[in-house]
mmCIF file of C-alpha atoms in Angstrom:
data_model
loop_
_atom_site.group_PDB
_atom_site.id
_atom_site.type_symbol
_atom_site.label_atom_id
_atom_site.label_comp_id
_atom_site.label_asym_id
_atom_site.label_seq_id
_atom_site.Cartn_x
_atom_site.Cartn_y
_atom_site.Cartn_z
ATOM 1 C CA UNK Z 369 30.071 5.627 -59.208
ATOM 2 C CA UNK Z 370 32.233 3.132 -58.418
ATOM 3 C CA UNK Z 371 31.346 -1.290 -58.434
ATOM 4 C CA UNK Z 372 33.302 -3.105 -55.730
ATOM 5 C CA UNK Z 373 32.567 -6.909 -55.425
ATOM 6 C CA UNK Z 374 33.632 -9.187 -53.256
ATOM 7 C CA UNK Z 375 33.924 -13.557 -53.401
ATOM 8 C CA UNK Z 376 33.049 -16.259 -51.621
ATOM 9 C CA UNK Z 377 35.573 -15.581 -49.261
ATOM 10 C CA UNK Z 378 35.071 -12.566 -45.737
ATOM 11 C CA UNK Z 379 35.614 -9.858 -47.912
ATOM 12 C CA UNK Z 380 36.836 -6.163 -46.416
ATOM 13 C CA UNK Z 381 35.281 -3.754 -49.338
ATOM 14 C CA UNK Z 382 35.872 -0.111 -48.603
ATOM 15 C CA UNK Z 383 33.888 2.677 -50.620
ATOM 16 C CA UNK Z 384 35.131 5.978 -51.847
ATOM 17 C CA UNK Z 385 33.318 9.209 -50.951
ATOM 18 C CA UNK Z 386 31.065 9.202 -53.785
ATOM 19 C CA UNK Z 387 28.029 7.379 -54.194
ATOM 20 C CA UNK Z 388 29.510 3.439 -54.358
ATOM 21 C CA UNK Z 389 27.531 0.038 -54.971
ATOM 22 C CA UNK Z 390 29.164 -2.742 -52.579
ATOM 23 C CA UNK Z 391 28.255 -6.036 -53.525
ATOM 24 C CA UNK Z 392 29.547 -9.349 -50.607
ATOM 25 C CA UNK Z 393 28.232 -11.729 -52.215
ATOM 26 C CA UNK Z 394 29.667 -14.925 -50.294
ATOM 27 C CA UNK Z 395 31.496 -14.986 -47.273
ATOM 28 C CA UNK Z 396 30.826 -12.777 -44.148
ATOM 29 C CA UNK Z 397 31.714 -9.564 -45.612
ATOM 30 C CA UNK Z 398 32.316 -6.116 -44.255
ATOM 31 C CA UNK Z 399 30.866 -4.088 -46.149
ATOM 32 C CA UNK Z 400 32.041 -0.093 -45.774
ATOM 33 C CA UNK Z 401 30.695 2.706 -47.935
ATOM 34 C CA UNK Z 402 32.465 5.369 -46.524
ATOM 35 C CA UNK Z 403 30.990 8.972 -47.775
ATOM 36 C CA UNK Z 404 28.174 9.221 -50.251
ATOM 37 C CA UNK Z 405 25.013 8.037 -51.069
ATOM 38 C CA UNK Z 406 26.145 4.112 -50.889
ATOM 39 C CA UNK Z 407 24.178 0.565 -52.543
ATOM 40 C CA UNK Z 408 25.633 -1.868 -49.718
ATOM 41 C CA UNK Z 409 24.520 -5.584 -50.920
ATOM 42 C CA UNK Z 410 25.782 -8.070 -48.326
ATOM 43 C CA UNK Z 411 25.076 -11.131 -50.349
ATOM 44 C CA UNK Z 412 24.815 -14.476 -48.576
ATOM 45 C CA UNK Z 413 26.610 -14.860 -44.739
ATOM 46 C CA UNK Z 414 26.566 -12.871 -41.598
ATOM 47 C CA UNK Z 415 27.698 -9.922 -43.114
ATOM 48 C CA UNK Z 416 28.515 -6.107 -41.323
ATOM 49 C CA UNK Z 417 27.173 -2.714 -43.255
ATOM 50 C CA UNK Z 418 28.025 0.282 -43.095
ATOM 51 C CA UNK Z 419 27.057 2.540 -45.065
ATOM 52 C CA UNK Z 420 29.237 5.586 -43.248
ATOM 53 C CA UNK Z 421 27.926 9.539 -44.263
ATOM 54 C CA UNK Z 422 25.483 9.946 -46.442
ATOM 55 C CA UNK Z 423 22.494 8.492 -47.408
ATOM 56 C CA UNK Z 424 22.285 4.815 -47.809
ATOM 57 C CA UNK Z 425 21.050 1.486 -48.999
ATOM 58 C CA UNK Z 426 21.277 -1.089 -47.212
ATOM 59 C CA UNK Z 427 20.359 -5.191 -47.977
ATOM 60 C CA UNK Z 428 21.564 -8.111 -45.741
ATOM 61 C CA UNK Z 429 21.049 -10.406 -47.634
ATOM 62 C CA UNK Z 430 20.944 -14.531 -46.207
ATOM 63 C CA UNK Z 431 22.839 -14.618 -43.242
ATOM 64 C CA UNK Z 432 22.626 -13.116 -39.499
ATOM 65 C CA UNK Z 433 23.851 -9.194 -40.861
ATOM 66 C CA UNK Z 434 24.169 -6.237 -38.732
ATOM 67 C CA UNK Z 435 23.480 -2.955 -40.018
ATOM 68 C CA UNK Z 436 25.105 0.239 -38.786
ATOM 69 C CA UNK Z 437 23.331 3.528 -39.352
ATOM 70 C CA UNK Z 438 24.419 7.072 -38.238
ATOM 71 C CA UNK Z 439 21.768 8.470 -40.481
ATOM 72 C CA UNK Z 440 18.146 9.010 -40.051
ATOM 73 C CA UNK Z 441 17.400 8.309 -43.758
ATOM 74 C CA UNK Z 442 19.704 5.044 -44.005
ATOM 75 C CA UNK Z 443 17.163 2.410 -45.743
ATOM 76 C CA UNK Z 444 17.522 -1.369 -44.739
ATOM 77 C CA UNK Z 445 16.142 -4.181 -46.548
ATOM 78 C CA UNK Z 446 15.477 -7.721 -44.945
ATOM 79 C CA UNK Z 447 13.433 -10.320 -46.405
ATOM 80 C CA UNK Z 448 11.758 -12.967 -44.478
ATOM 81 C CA UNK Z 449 13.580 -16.100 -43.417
ATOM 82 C CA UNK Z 450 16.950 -14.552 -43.984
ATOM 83 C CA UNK Z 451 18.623 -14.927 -40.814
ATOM 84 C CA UNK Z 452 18.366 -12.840 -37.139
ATOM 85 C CA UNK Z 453 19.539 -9.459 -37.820
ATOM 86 C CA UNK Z 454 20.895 -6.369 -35.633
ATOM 87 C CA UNK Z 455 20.842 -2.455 -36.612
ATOM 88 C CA UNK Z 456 23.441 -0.767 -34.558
ATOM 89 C CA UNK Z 457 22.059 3.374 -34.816
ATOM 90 C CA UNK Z 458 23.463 6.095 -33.514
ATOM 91 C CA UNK Z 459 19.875 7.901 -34.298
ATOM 92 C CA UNK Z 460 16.468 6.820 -32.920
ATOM 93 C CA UNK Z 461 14.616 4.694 -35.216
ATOM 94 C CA UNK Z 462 12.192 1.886 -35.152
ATOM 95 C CA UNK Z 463 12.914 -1.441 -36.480
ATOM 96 C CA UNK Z 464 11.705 -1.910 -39.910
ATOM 97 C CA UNK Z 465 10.078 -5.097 -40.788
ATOM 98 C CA UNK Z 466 12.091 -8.716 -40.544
ATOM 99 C CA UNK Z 467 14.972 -7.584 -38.753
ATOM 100 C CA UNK Z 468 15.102 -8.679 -35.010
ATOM 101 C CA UNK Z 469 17.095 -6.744 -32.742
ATOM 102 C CA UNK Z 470 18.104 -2.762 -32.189
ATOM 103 C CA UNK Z 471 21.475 -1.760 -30.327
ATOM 104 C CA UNK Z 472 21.238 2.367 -29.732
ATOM 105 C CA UNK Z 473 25.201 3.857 -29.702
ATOM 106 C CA UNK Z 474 26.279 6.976 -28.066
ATOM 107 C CA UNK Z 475 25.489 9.157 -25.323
ATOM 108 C CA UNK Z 476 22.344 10.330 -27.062
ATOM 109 C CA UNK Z 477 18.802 10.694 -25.483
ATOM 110 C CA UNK Z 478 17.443 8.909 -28.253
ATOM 111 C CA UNK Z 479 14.744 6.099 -28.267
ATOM 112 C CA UNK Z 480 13.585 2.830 -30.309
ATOM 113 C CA UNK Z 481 10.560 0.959 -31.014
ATOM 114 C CA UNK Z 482 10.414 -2.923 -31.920
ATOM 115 C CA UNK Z 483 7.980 -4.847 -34.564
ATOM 116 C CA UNK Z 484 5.977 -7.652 -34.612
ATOM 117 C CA UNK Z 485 9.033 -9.681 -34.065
ATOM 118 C CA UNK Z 486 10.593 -11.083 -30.550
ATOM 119 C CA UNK Z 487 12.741 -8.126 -30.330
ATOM 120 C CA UNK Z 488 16.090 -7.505 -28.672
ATOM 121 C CA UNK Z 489 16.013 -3.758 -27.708
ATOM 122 C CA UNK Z 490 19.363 -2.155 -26.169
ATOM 123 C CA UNK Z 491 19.760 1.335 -25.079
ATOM 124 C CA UNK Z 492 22.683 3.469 -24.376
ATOM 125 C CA UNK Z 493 23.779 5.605 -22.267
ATOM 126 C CA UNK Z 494 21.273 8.265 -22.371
ATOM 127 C CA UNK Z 495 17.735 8.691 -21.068
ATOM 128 C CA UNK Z 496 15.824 6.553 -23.249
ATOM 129 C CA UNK Z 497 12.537 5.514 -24.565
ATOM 130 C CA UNK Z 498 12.636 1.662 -25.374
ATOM 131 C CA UNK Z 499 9.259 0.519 -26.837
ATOM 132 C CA UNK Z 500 9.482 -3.461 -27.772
ATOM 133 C CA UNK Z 501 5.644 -3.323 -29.748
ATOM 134 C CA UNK Z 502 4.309 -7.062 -31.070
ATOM 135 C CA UNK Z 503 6.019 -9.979 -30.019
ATOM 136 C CA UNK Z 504 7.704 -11.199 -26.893
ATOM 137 C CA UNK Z 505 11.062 -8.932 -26.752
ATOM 138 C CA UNK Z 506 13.935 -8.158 -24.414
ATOM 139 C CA UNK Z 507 14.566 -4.879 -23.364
ATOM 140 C CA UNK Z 508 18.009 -3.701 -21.462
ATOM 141 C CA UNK Z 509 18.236 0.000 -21.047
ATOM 142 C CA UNK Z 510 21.727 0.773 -19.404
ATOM 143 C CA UNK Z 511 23.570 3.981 -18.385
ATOM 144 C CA UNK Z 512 19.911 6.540 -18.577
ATOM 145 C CA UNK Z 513 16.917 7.009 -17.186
ATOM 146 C CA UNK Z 514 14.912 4.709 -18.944
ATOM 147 C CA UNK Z 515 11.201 3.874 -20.275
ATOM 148 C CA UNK Z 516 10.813 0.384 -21.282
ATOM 149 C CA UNK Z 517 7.740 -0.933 -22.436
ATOM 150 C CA UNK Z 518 7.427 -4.253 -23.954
ATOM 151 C CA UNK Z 519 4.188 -3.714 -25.621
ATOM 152 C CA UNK Z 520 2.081 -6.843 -26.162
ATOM 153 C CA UNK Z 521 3.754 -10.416 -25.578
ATOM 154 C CA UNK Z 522 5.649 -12.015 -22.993
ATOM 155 C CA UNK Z 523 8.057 -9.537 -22.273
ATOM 156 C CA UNK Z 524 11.404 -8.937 -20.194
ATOM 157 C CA UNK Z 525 12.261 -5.875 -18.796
ATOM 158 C CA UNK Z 526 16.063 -4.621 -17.863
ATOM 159 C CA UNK Z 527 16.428 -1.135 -17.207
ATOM 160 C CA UNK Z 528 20.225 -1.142 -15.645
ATOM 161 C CA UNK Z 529 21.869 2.182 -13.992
ATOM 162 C CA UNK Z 530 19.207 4.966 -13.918
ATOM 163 C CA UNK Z 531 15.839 5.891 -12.629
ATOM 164 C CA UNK Z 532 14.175 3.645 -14.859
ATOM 165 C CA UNK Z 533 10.209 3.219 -15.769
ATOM 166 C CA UNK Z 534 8.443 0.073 -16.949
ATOM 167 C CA UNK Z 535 5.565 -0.581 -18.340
ATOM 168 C CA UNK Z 536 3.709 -4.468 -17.854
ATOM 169 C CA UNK Z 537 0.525 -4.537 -19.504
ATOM 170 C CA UNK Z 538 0.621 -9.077 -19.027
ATOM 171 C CA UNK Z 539 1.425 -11.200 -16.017
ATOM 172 C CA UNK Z 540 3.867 -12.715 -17.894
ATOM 173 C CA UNK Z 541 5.803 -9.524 -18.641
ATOM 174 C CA UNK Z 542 9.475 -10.129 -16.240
ATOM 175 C CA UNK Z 543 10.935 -7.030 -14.813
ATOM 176 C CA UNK Z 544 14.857 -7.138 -13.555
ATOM 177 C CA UNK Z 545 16.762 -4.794 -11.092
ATOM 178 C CA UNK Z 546 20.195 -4.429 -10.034
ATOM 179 C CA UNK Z 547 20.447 -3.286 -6.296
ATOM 180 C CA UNK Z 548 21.931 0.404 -6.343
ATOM 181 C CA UNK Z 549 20.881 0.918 -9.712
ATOM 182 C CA UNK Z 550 18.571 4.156 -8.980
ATOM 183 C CA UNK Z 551 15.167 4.446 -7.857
ATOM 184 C CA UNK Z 552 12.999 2.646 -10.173
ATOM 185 C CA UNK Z 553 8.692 2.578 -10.946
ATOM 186 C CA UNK Z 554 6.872 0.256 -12.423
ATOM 187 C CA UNK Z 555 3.538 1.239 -13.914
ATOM 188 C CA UNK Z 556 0.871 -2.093 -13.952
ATOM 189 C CA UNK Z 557 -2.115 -2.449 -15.859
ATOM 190 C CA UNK Z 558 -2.547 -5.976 -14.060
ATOM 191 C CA UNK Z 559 -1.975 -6.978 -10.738
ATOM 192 C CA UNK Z 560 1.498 -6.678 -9.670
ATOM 193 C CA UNK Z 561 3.868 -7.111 -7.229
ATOM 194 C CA UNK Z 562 7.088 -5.376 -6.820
ATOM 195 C CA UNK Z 563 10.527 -7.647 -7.188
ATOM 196 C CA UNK Z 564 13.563 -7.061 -5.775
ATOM 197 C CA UNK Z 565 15.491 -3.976 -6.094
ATOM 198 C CA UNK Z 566 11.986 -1.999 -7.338
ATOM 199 C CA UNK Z 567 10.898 1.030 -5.160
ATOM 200 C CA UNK Z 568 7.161 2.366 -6.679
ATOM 201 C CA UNK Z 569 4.503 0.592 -8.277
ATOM 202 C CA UNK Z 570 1.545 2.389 -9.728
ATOM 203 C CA UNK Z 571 -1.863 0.773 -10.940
ATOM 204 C CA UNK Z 572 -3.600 1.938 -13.945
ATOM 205 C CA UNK Z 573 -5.993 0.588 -16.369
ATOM 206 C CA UNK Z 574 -7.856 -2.504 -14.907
ATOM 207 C CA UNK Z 575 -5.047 -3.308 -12.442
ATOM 208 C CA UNK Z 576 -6.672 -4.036 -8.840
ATOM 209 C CA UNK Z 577 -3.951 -5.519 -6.462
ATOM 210 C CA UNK Z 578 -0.331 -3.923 -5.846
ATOM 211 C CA UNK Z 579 2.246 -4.979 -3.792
ATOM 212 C CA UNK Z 580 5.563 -4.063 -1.979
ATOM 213 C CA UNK Z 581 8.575 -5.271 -0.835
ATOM 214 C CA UNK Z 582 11.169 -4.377 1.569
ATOM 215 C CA UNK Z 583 12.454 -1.638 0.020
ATOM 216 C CA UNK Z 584 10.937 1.773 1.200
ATOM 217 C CA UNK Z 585 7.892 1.953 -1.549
ATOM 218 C CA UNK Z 586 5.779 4.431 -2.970
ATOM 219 C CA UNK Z 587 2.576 2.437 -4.152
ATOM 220 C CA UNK Z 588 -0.723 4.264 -5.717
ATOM 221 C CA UNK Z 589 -3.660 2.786 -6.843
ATOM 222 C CA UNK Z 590 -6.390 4.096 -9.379
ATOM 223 C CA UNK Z 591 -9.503 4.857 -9.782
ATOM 224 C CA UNK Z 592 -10.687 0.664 -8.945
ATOM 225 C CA UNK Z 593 -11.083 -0.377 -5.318
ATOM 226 C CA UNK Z 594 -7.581 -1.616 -4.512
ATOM 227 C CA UNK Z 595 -5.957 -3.757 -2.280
ATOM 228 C CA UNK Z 596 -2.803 -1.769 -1.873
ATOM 229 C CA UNK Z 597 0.117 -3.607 0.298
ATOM 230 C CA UNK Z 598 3.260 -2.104 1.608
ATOM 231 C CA UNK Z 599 6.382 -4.641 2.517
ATOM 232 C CA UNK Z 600 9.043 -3.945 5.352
ATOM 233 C CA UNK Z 601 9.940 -0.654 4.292
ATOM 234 C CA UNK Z 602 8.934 3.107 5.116
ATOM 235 C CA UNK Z 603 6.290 2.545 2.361
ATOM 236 C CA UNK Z 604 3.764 5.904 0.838
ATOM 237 C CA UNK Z 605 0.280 4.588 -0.022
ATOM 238 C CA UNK Z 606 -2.532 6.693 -1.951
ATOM 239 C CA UNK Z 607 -5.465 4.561 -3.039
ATOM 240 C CA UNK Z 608 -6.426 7.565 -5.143
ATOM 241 C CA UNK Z 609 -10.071 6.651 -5.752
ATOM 242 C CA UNK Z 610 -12.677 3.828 -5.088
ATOM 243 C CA UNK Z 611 -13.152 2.510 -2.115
ATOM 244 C CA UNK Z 612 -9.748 0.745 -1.157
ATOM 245 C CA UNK Z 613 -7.988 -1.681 1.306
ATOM 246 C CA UNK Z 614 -4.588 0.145 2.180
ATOM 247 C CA UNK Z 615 -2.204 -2.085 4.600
ATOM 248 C CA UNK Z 616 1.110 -0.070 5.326
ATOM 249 C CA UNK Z 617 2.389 -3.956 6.420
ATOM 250 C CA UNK Z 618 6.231 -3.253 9.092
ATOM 251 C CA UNK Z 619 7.874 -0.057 9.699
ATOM 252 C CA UNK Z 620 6.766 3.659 9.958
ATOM 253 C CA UNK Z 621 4.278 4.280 6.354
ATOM 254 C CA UNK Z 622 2.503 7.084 5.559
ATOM 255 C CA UNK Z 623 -1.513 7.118 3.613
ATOM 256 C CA UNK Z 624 -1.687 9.871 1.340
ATOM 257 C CA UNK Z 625 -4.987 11.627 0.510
ATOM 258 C CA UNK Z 626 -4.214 14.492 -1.895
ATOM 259 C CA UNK Z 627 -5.835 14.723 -5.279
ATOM 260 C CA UNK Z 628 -4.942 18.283 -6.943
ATOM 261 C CA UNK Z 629 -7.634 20.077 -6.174
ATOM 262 C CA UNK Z 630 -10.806 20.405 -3.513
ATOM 263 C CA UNK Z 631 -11.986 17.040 -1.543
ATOM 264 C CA UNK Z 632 -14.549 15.028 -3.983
ATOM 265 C CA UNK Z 633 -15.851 12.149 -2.681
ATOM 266 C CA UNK Z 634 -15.225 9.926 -6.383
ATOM 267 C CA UNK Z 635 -11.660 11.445 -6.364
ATOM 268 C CA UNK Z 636 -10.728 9.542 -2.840
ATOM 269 C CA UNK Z 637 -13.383 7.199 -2.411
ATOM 270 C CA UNK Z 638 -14.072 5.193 1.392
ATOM 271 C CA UNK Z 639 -10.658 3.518 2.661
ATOM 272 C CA UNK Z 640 -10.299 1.165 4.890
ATOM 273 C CA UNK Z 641 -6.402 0.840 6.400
ATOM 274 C CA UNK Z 642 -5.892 -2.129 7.819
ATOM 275 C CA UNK Z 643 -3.126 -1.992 10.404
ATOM 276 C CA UNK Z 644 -2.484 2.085 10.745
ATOM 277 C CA UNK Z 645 -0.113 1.902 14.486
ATOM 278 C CA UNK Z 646 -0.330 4.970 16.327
ATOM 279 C CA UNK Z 647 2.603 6.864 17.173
ATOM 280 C CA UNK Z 648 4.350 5.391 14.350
ATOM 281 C CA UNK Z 649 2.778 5.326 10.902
ATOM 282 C CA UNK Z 650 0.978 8.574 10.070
ATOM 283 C CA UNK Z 651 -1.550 9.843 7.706
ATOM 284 C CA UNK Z 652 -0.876 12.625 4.915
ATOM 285 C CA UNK Z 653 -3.451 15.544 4.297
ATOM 286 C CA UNK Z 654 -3.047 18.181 1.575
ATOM 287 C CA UNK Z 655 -4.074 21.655 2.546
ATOM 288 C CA UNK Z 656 -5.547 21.855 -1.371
ATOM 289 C CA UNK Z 657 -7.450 18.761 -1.000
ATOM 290 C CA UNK Z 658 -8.687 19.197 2.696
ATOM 291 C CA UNK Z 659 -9.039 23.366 2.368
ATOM 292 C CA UNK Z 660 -7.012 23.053 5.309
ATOM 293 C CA UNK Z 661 -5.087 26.644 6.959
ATOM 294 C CA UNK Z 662 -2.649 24.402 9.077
ATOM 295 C CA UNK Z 663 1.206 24.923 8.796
ATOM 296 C CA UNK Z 664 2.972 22.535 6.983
ATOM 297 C CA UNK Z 665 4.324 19.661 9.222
ATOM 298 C CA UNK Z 666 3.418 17.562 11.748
ATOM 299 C CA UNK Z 667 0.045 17.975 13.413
ATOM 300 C CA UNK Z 668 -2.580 20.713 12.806
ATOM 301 C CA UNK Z 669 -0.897 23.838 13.746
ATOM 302 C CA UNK Z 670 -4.851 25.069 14.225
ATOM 303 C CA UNK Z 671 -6.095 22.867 16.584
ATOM 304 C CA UNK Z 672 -9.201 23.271 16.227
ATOM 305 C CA UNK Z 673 -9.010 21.921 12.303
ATOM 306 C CA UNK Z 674 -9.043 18.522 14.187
ATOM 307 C CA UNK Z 675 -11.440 16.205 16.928
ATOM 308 C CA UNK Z 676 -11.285 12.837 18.278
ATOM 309 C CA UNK Z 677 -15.197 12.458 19.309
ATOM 310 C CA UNK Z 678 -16.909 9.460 20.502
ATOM 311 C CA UNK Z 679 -19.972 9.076 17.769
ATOM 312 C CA UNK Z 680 -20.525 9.474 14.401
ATOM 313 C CA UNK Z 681 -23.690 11.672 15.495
ATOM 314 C CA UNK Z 682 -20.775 14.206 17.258
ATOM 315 C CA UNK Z 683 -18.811 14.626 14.292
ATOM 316 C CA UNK Z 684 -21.430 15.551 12.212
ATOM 317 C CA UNK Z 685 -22.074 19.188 14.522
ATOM 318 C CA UNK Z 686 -18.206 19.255 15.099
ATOM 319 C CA UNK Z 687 -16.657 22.642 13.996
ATOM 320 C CA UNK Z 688 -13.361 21.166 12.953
ATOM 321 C CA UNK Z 689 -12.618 19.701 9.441
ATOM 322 C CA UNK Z 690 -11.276 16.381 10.351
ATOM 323 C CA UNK Z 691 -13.006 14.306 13.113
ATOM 324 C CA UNK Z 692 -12.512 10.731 13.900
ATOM 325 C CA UNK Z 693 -15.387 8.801 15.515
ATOM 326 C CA UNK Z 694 -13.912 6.241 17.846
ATOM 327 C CA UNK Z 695 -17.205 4.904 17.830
ATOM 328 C CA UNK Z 696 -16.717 3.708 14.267
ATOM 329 C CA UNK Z 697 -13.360 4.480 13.909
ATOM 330 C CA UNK Z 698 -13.848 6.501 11.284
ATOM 331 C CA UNK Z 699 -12.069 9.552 9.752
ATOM 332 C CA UNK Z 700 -14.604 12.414 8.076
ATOM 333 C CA UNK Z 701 -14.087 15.649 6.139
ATOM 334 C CA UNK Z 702 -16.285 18.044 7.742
ATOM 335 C CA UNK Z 703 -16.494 21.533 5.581
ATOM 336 C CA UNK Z 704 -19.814 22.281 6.942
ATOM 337 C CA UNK Z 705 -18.662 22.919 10.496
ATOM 338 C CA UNK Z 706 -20.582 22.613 13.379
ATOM 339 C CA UNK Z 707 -23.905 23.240 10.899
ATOM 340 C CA UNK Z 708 -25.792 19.634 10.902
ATOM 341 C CA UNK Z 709 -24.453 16.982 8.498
ATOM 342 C CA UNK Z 710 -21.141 17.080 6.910
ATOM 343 C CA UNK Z 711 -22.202 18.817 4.051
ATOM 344 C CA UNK Z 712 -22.531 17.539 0.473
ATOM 345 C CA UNK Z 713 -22.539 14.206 0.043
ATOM 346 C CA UNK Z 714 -20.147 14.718 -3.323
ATOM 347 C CA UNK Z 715 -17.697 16.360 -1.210
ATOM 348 C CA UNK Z 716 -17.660 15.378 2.209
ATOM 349 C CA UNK Z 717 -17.556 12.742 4.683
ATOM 350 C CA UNK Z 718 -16.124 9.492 5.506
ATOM 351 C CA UNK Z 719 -13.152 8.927 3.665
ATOM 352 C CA UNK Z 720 -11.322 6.188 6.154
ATOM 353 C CA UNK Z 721 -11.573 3.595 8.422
ATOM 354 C CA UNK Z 722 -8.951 2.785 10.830
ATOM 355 C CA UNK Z 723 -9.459 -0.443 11.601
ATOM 356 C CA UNK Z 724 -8.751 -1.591 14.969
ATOM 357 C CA UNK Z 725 -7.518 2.288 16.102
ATOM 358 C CA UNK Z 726 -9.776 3.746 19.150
ATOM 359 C CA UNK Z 727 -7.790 6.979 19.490
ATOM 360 C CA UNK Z 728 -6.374 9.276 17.050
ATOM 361 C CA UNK Z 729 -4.398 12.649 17.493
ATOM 362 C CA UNK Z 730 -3.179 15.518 15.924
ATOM 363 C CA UNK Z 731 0.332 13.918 16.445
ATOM 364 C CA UNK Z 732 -0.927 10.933 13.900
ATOM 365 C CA UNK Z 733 -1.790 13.768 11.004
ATOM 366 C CA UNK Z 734 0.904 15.728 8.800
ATOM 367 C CA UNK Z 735 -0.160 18.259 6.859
ATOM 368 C CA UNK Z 736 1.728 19.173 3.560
ATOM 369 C CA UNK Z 737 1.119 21.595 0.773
#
């Protein structure tokens, strides 16, 4: 095993490929073990490790050091106080404790989690998973399809090229978009807006309000009565379930009811769209959902699936499976047929209100698998 020191001055020490101890000491050293299983000791400075094949020890020291690691069992030491550090991996790994900020290398699908620190999180080319945990961290994902998530803190969010996902769990968490730079989701436990440059937004958790912007947006709610706002776009709404308030706001949108399986009252709840234009916006059944034996497309290739009646009292003895009172202006699921009532009150009935709309036709449905 060989001992290679350095001075006070920026030392260059090269290993062998055995197992070497490297020791910086002043100076900021580059530190480079080569092959083996290396000791790397950077000593006081902003010093550069790498500990090369092999696996190795690595300690910063004092000093703003940056480790580089091409090996999953690489250890790195950092004590508190000593300096903002950087690990440059070529692996996935998650930042061990004191040391601030991960760079990810390569073309890799490979992902990296944060500490309690404010982290500094950057991916690489590849489809990555960037995870900042405690603290309030920066996250840039690049080339990829990315999955950032800040974690708790004030975070901000940069996913670059890619599809990318994000993840705001605070109002303070920032989220930033290139334009042409793929179509990109954000996924809100807390009310949230989309910025620029952001296509879908999707509430979970406690989140109640979502909104669009001029970009053509997908935007679903959960299971919370939502206020659910498209922008200037061709926007997709689904309030999923509770009892929402769904405005498509310019341009031609589409309402979405489909759920997976057979129409349940809890899993759609009683909507009320707000500004639904005949002729131009339209609203989305699934066959599953609806038990529907139209043709995909536009309209109800069985006509009589459908009725525009005048009362609420009508639709309930209608034979179709979707009737709209113009009465109320309201849409019902009907699998009970022209029998009295609409059937059980767990899986039937009004599931809409169109406000302001006093006609509705098949035209105004499309039907999809």
């Amino acid at each position: 095993m060989a001992t290679i020191q350095g001075d006070a001055r920026a030392n260059v020490l090269r290993g062998t490929s055995g197992d070497d101890v490297l020791e910086g000491l002043g100076g900021n050293d580059t530190l480079l073990g080569l092959g083996g299983n290396d000791l790397l000791d950077g000593g006081n400075g902003d010093d550069r490790l790498d500990g090369g094949s092999g696996r190795d020890n690595m300690i910063g020291g004092l000093g703003n050091d940056t480790y580089v690691t091409d090996d999953q069992n690489d250890r790195i030491t950092e004590r508190t106080n000593e300096g903002i550090d950087t690990i440059e991996s070529t692996y996935g790994r998650s930042l061990p404790a004191n040391i601030e900020n991960l760079t990810l290398l390569g073309n890799r699908s490979i992902n990296g989690s944060g500490n309690s620190l404010n982290n500094v999180i950057v991916g690489n080319a590849g489809n990555n998973v960037l995870n900042g945990a405690g603290g309030s961290d920066r996250l840039a994902g690049q080339g990829g399809n990315d999955r950032l998530d800040g974690g708790s803190g004030s975070d901000f969010l940069a996913g670059g090229t890619g599809n990318d996902t994000y993840i705001v769990d605070t109002r303070a968490d920032r989220v930033l978009e290139a334009p042409a730079q793929g179509i990109d989701t954000v996924i809100s436990s807390v009310n949230y807006s989309l910025g620029a440059h952001l296509e879908h937004l999707e509430l979970v958790g406690n989140a109640v309000i979502g909104r669009g912007n001029n970009l053509n947006n997908k935007i679903t709610g959960n299971a919370a009565n939502n206020v659910l706002r498209g922008g200037a776009g061709v926007d997709d709404i689904t309030g999923a379930g509770g009892d929402d308030v769904l405005t498509g706001g310019k341009g031609f949108d589409l309402f979405l009811y489909k759920t997976g399986r057979g129409f349940q009252t809890a899993d759609i709840g009683r909507d009320t769209i707000t500004d639904f234009k005949q002729g131009i916006d339209a609203i989305m059944l699934s066959r599953q959902t609806f038990g529907l034996s139209s043709s995909i497309g536009i309209g109800f290739s069985l006509a009589s699936e459908f009725r525009s009646v005048n009362t609420d009292a009508t639709a309930e003895s209608s034979p179709a499976r979707l009737v709209f009172s113009r009465a109320t202006q309201t849409l019902f699921y009907n699998p009970n047929g022209a029998e009295s009532g609409f059937g059980s009150a767990n899986s039937s009935g009004a599931f809409a209100v169109l406000n302001g709309v006093r006609s509705l036709s098949a035209i105004d449905f499309i039907i999809e698998g």
